[in-house]
Amino acid sequence: MFRLLNLELQKLLLNRTSKVLIFVSFILPFFVILLSSIKINVFGFFTLELGELGVFNFPIIWHLTTFFASQFKFFFAIVVVSMIGNEYSNKTIKQNLIDGLSKKEFILSKFYAIAFFSLISTVLIGLISFCIGMYYSSYDQIDIIFRETNFLLAYFVKLLGFFSLCLFFGMLVKRSAFALAFLFILFISEWIIFGLITWQFDHHVATKIQNFFPLQSMYNLIEQPFQRVAMSKFPEKAELAYDYLVHWYEIAIVLGWTALFVFLSFKLLKKRDL
Amino acid sequence: MESILTIKNLTKKFGYLTAVKDLSFTINKGNVYGILGPNGSGKSTTLGIVLNVVNKTEGSFHWFDGNTSTHDALKKVGAIIERPNFYPYMTAEQNLKLVCKIKGVGLNKIEEKLEVVGLLDRKNHKFSTYSLGMKQRLAIASALLNDPEILILDEPTNGLDPQGIHQIREIIKQIAAKGTTILLASHLLDEVEKVCSHVVVLRKGVKLYSGRVDEMISSHGFFELKCNKETELLAFIENHPSFSNTKTDSGLITAFLKEPLSSEDFNKQLFENGIILTHLVQRKESLEEQFLQLTDNN
C-alpha cells in the first residue's frame, strides 16, 4: 500500500502544475477560514467580525468550516482528472503496466492518493476549526466541543466520493478537460432528471430519489449552514427548520458510490486495450 | 532448454479485423529472437498481449514456468514498445527511480545503467528536453534496471537518425554479448540479420516461419558471374545439373543452385571448358531476399 502511495505521490509532487493546485486546494480554504475569523475593518466604514455573529461557536463551527472548505474541492478535482489524463497522453500508463504494475495496482495507487489527500485535508480543517473554535466559542465544555465532529467524517467521505467520481470520469474519457465537462453534464442531468420526476410524480418522491444521485448524495452530507445560522438567530421561525445533521445512511450512500466508481474504473481499465 | 515465454494458439481480434491468428511459439533462454513482418502484421499486438497491455481474444501464454502472474513476471522483463514513454516533467533520474519503485528493485543500479547508454551527464535534465535518440536510450536504460531475463524491443530504431540507429545497435549487441535473451520486433531486416539467431516471421497475423535464421528457406545460394563469353557461359550453365535457373542483369549473370556446389569446383569446370570468368561471387540469399520469397510464396 505504501509502495503504491509513494509511486503516486512522486508522480504528483514532481509536477509543478499539480503541486500548485494541491497547494491551493489545501491552503486556500485554510486562509479563507483564518481570514474570516479575524476582525476586518472595511475602509473605516464598519468593522466586520464574523466571530460576533456566533458562527464560530462550537458545535456549529464544524458545520460551517467543513461546508466552506468543501467548496474548494474543485481544485483537487482538477488534479485528479489530470493525473489520469496525463497518464494517457504521455502513454505512461502503458509503460507502468509493462514495467510490472498490475491494472489493479494502478487504480489502487490513484485511489490511495485520493484517500491520502482527503485525509490530510480533513485533519487540517479539523485542526483549524478546533483552534478558531477554542478562541471564539462561547462554549467550552468538552461534550459541546466534540458534538457534531461527525461533520469531519462527512467531509472526508464527501471528498473521497467526489474524487472517486473524478477518477472514474478521468478513466472513462482519458482527457482532463472532457472529464471536467462530464462532471458538469452530470450536475445538470441530475437536476433535469429531478425535474422530470417532479413533473411525472411529485416533489416528495423526486426529492427522495434525488438523494441517491451521486452529486446530490455528496451534497447532502454537509448541507448549507446559512439557514442554520439564521435559525439560531430567529429560533421562533419554525419554517426555517431543516435537517442539517449527518446521517449514517447519507454516509453509506456516498461510500456505495465511491466503491462503485473505483470498481468501474478498474473494470474499464481491465477491458481496455492500451 | 529453459523456456522464457510460451505462446499457444494466441488470437486477437479488433472488431472484424484479426490482428493475430492462432499464433504459437516458444522463446528459450539465451537466444536472440527476431519477430519479422511488414507493418500491420501483428508484431506489436503480440508483444502488447504478452506485456499485459492488450487483452487477448483467445489462446494462452505464460512467462517462465507458468507459475508467476503476468505482472510479477514482467518485473523480470525489460521492454520498450514503439516510443519511449516517460513523465516529461521529471528528470531522467527521477523517471528511473519511479521505474525502480514499480519493479521493486533498489535504486543503486540507476547510475550504472545510465552509464551503459551514455546518459550519465544528462541525468538531471528533464525528459522533455531530450532528443528522440536520447529518449530511446533512456528507455533502454529503464528496461535494463532490473537486469532482466529477457529484453523485449519493439522497433527500437524507428525514427532515429543514422547515428542514433548505430548507437542503439551497439548497445543491443553489448547486451546480447552478455547472454541476455532478446526479442526484437522489427521490419528492418538487416537489423534483425545482424543480431538475431532465431526468427518468427508473421504476415497478416499468421506465422509463416519460426526457427533459426539460416534455415529459413531451403536454399543452396547462388553465383554471381561475369564473363567475356556470355553466351557460352549461359549455355554451359543451362546444361549443368546443379543449377535451376539463371537471371541476366546488365552483364551480371545470377545462377541459382539446386544442390551444393563449391565455387572452387565450379571455377575449375568452367576453366576446363574454356570459359574464363572475370567475376565470381558465391552468396546465400540475404534475410531480406529470403523474407520476400517467404512472404510472396504464401
PDB file of N, CA, C and O in Angstrom, chain A residues 9-10 43 86 90 164 171 190 205 208-209 218 225-226 230 269:
ATOM      1  N   LEU A   9       2.550   9.675  -5.204  1.00  0.00           N
ATOM      2  CA  LEU A   9       2.996  10.961  -4.662  1.00  0.00           C
ATOM      3  C   LEU A   9       4.163  11.499  -5.470  1.00  0.00           C
ATOM      4  O   LEU A   9       4.251  12.691  -5.727  1.00  0.00           O
ATOM      5  N   GLN A  10       5.069  10.593  -5.905  1.00  0.00           N
ATOM      6  CA  GLN A  10       6.182  11.065  -6.731  1.00  0.00           C
ATOM      7  C   GLN A  10       5.668  11.665  -8.036  1.00  0.00           C
ATOM      8  O   GLN A  10       6.097  12.731  -8.460  1.00  0.00           O
ATOM      9  N   PHE A  43     -12.496  49.713   5.188  1.00  0.00           N
ATOM     10  CA  PHE A  43     -12.185  51.111   4.838  1.00  0.00           C
ATOM     11  C   PHE A  43     -12.725  52.101   5.866  1.00  0.00           C
ATOM     12  O   PHE A  43     -13.159  53.199   5.526  1.00  0.00           O
ATOM     13  N   ASN A  86      -3.014  12.782 -17.866  1.00  0.00           N
ATOM     14  CA  ASN A  86      -1.583  12.797 -18.190  1.00  0.00           C
ATOM     15  C   ASN A  86      -1.034  11.404 -18.439  1.00  0.00           C
ATOM     16  O   ASN A  86      -0.199  11.211 -19.313  1.00  0.00           O
ATOM     17  N   ASN A  90       0.687  10.957 -21.963  1.00  0.00           N
ATOM     18  CA  ASN A  90       2.117  10.605 -22.009  1.00  0.00           C
ATOM     19  C   ASN A  90       2.325   9.123 -22.290  1.00  0.00           C
ATOM     20  O   ASN A  90       3.452   8.671 -22.396  1.00  0.00           O
ATOM     21  N   SER A 164     -13.385  10.149  -6.233  1.00  0.00           N
ATOM     22  CA  SER A 164     -13.541   8.853  -6.901  1.00  0.00           C
ATOM     23  C   SER A 164     -14.367   9.009  -8.172  1.00  0.00           C
ATOM     24  O   SER A 164     -14.094   8.371  -9.188  1.00  0.00           O
ATOM     25  N   MET A 171     -10.872   8.112 -16.089  1.00  0.00           N
ATOM     26  CA  MET A 171     -10.614   6.836 -16.750  1.00  0.00           C
ATOM     27  C   MET A 171     -11.521   6.668 -17.959  1.00  0.00           C
ATOM     28  O   MET A 171     -11.126   6.108 -18.970  1.00  0.00           O
ATOM     29  N   GLU A 190     -28.518  15.617 -13.350  1.00  0.00           N
ATOM     30  CA  GLU A 190     -29.187  15.280 -12.085  1.00  0.00           C
ATOM     31  C   GLU A 190     -30.393  16.181 -11.856  1.00  0.00           C
ATOM     32  O   GLU A 190     -31.449  15.719 -11.424  1.00  0.00           O
ATOM     33  N   VAL A 205     -41.534  12.551  -3.934  1.00  0.00           N
ATOM     34  CA  VAL A 205     -40.877  11.364  -4.498  1.00  0.00           C
ATOM     35  C   VAL A 205     -39.555  11.757  -5.151  1.00  0.00           C
ATOM     36  O   VAL A 205     -38.524  11.106  -4.962  1.00  0.00           O
ATOM     37  N   LYS A 208     -36.797  12.300  -2.738  1.00  0.00           N
ATOM     38  CA  LYS A 208     -36.313  11.024  -2.189  1.00  0.00           C
ATOM     39  C   LYS A 208     -35.349  10.340  -3.154  1.00  0.00           C
ATOM     40  O   LYS A 208     -34.315   9.826  -2.757  1.00  0.00           O
ATOM     41  N   ILE A 209     -35.754  10.346  -4.441  1.00  0.00           N
ATOM     42  CA  ILE A 209     -34.894   9.692  -5.433  1.00  0.00           C
ATOM     43  C   ILE A 209     -33.619  10.495  -5.638  1.00  0.00           C
ATOM     44  O   ILE A 209     -32.533   9.943  -5.742  1.00  0.00           O
ATOM     45  N   MET A 218     -23.639  13.513  -2.239  1.00  0.00           N
ATOM     46  CA  MET A 218     -22.444  14.101  -1.634  1.00  0.00           C
ATOM     47  C   MET A 218     -22.773  15.442  -0.999  1.00  0.00           C
ATOM     48  O   MET A 218     -22.277  15.781   0.070  1.00  0.00           O
ATOM     49  N   PRO A 225     -25.071  25.857   5.603  1.00  0.00           N
ATOM     50  CA  PRO A 225     -25.267  26.203   7.014  1.00  0.00           C
ATOM     51  C   PRO A 225     -25.957  27.556   7.231  1.00  0.00           C
ATOM     52  O   PRO A 225     -26.216  27.915   8.373  1.00  0.00           O
ATOM     53  N   PHE A 226     -26.240  28.276   6.157  1.00  0.00           N
ATOM     54  CA  PHE A 226     -26.782  29.649   6.331  1.00  0.00           C
ATOM     55  C   PHE A 226     -28.112  29.622   7.072  1.00  0.00           C
ATOM     56  O   PHE A 226     -28.367  30.404   7.974  1.00  0.00           O
ATOM     57  N   ALA A 230     -29.240  31.330  10.503  1.00  0.00           N
ATOM     58  CA  ALA A 230     -30.467  32.128  10.613  1.00  0.00           C
ATOM     59  C   ALA A 230     -31.386  31.563  11.700  1.00  0.00           C
ATOM     60  O   ALA A 230     -31.969  32.298  12.495  1.00  0.00           O
ATOM     61  N   LEU A 269     -10.463  -0.206 -17.090  1.00  0.00           N
ATOM     62  CA  LEU A 269      -9.046  -0.352 -17.448  1.00  0.00           C
ATOM     63  C   LEU A 269      -8.761  -1.785 -17.859  1.00  0.00           C
ATOM     64  O   LEU A 269      -8.007  -2.050 -18.790  1.00  0.00           O
TER      65      LEU A 269
END
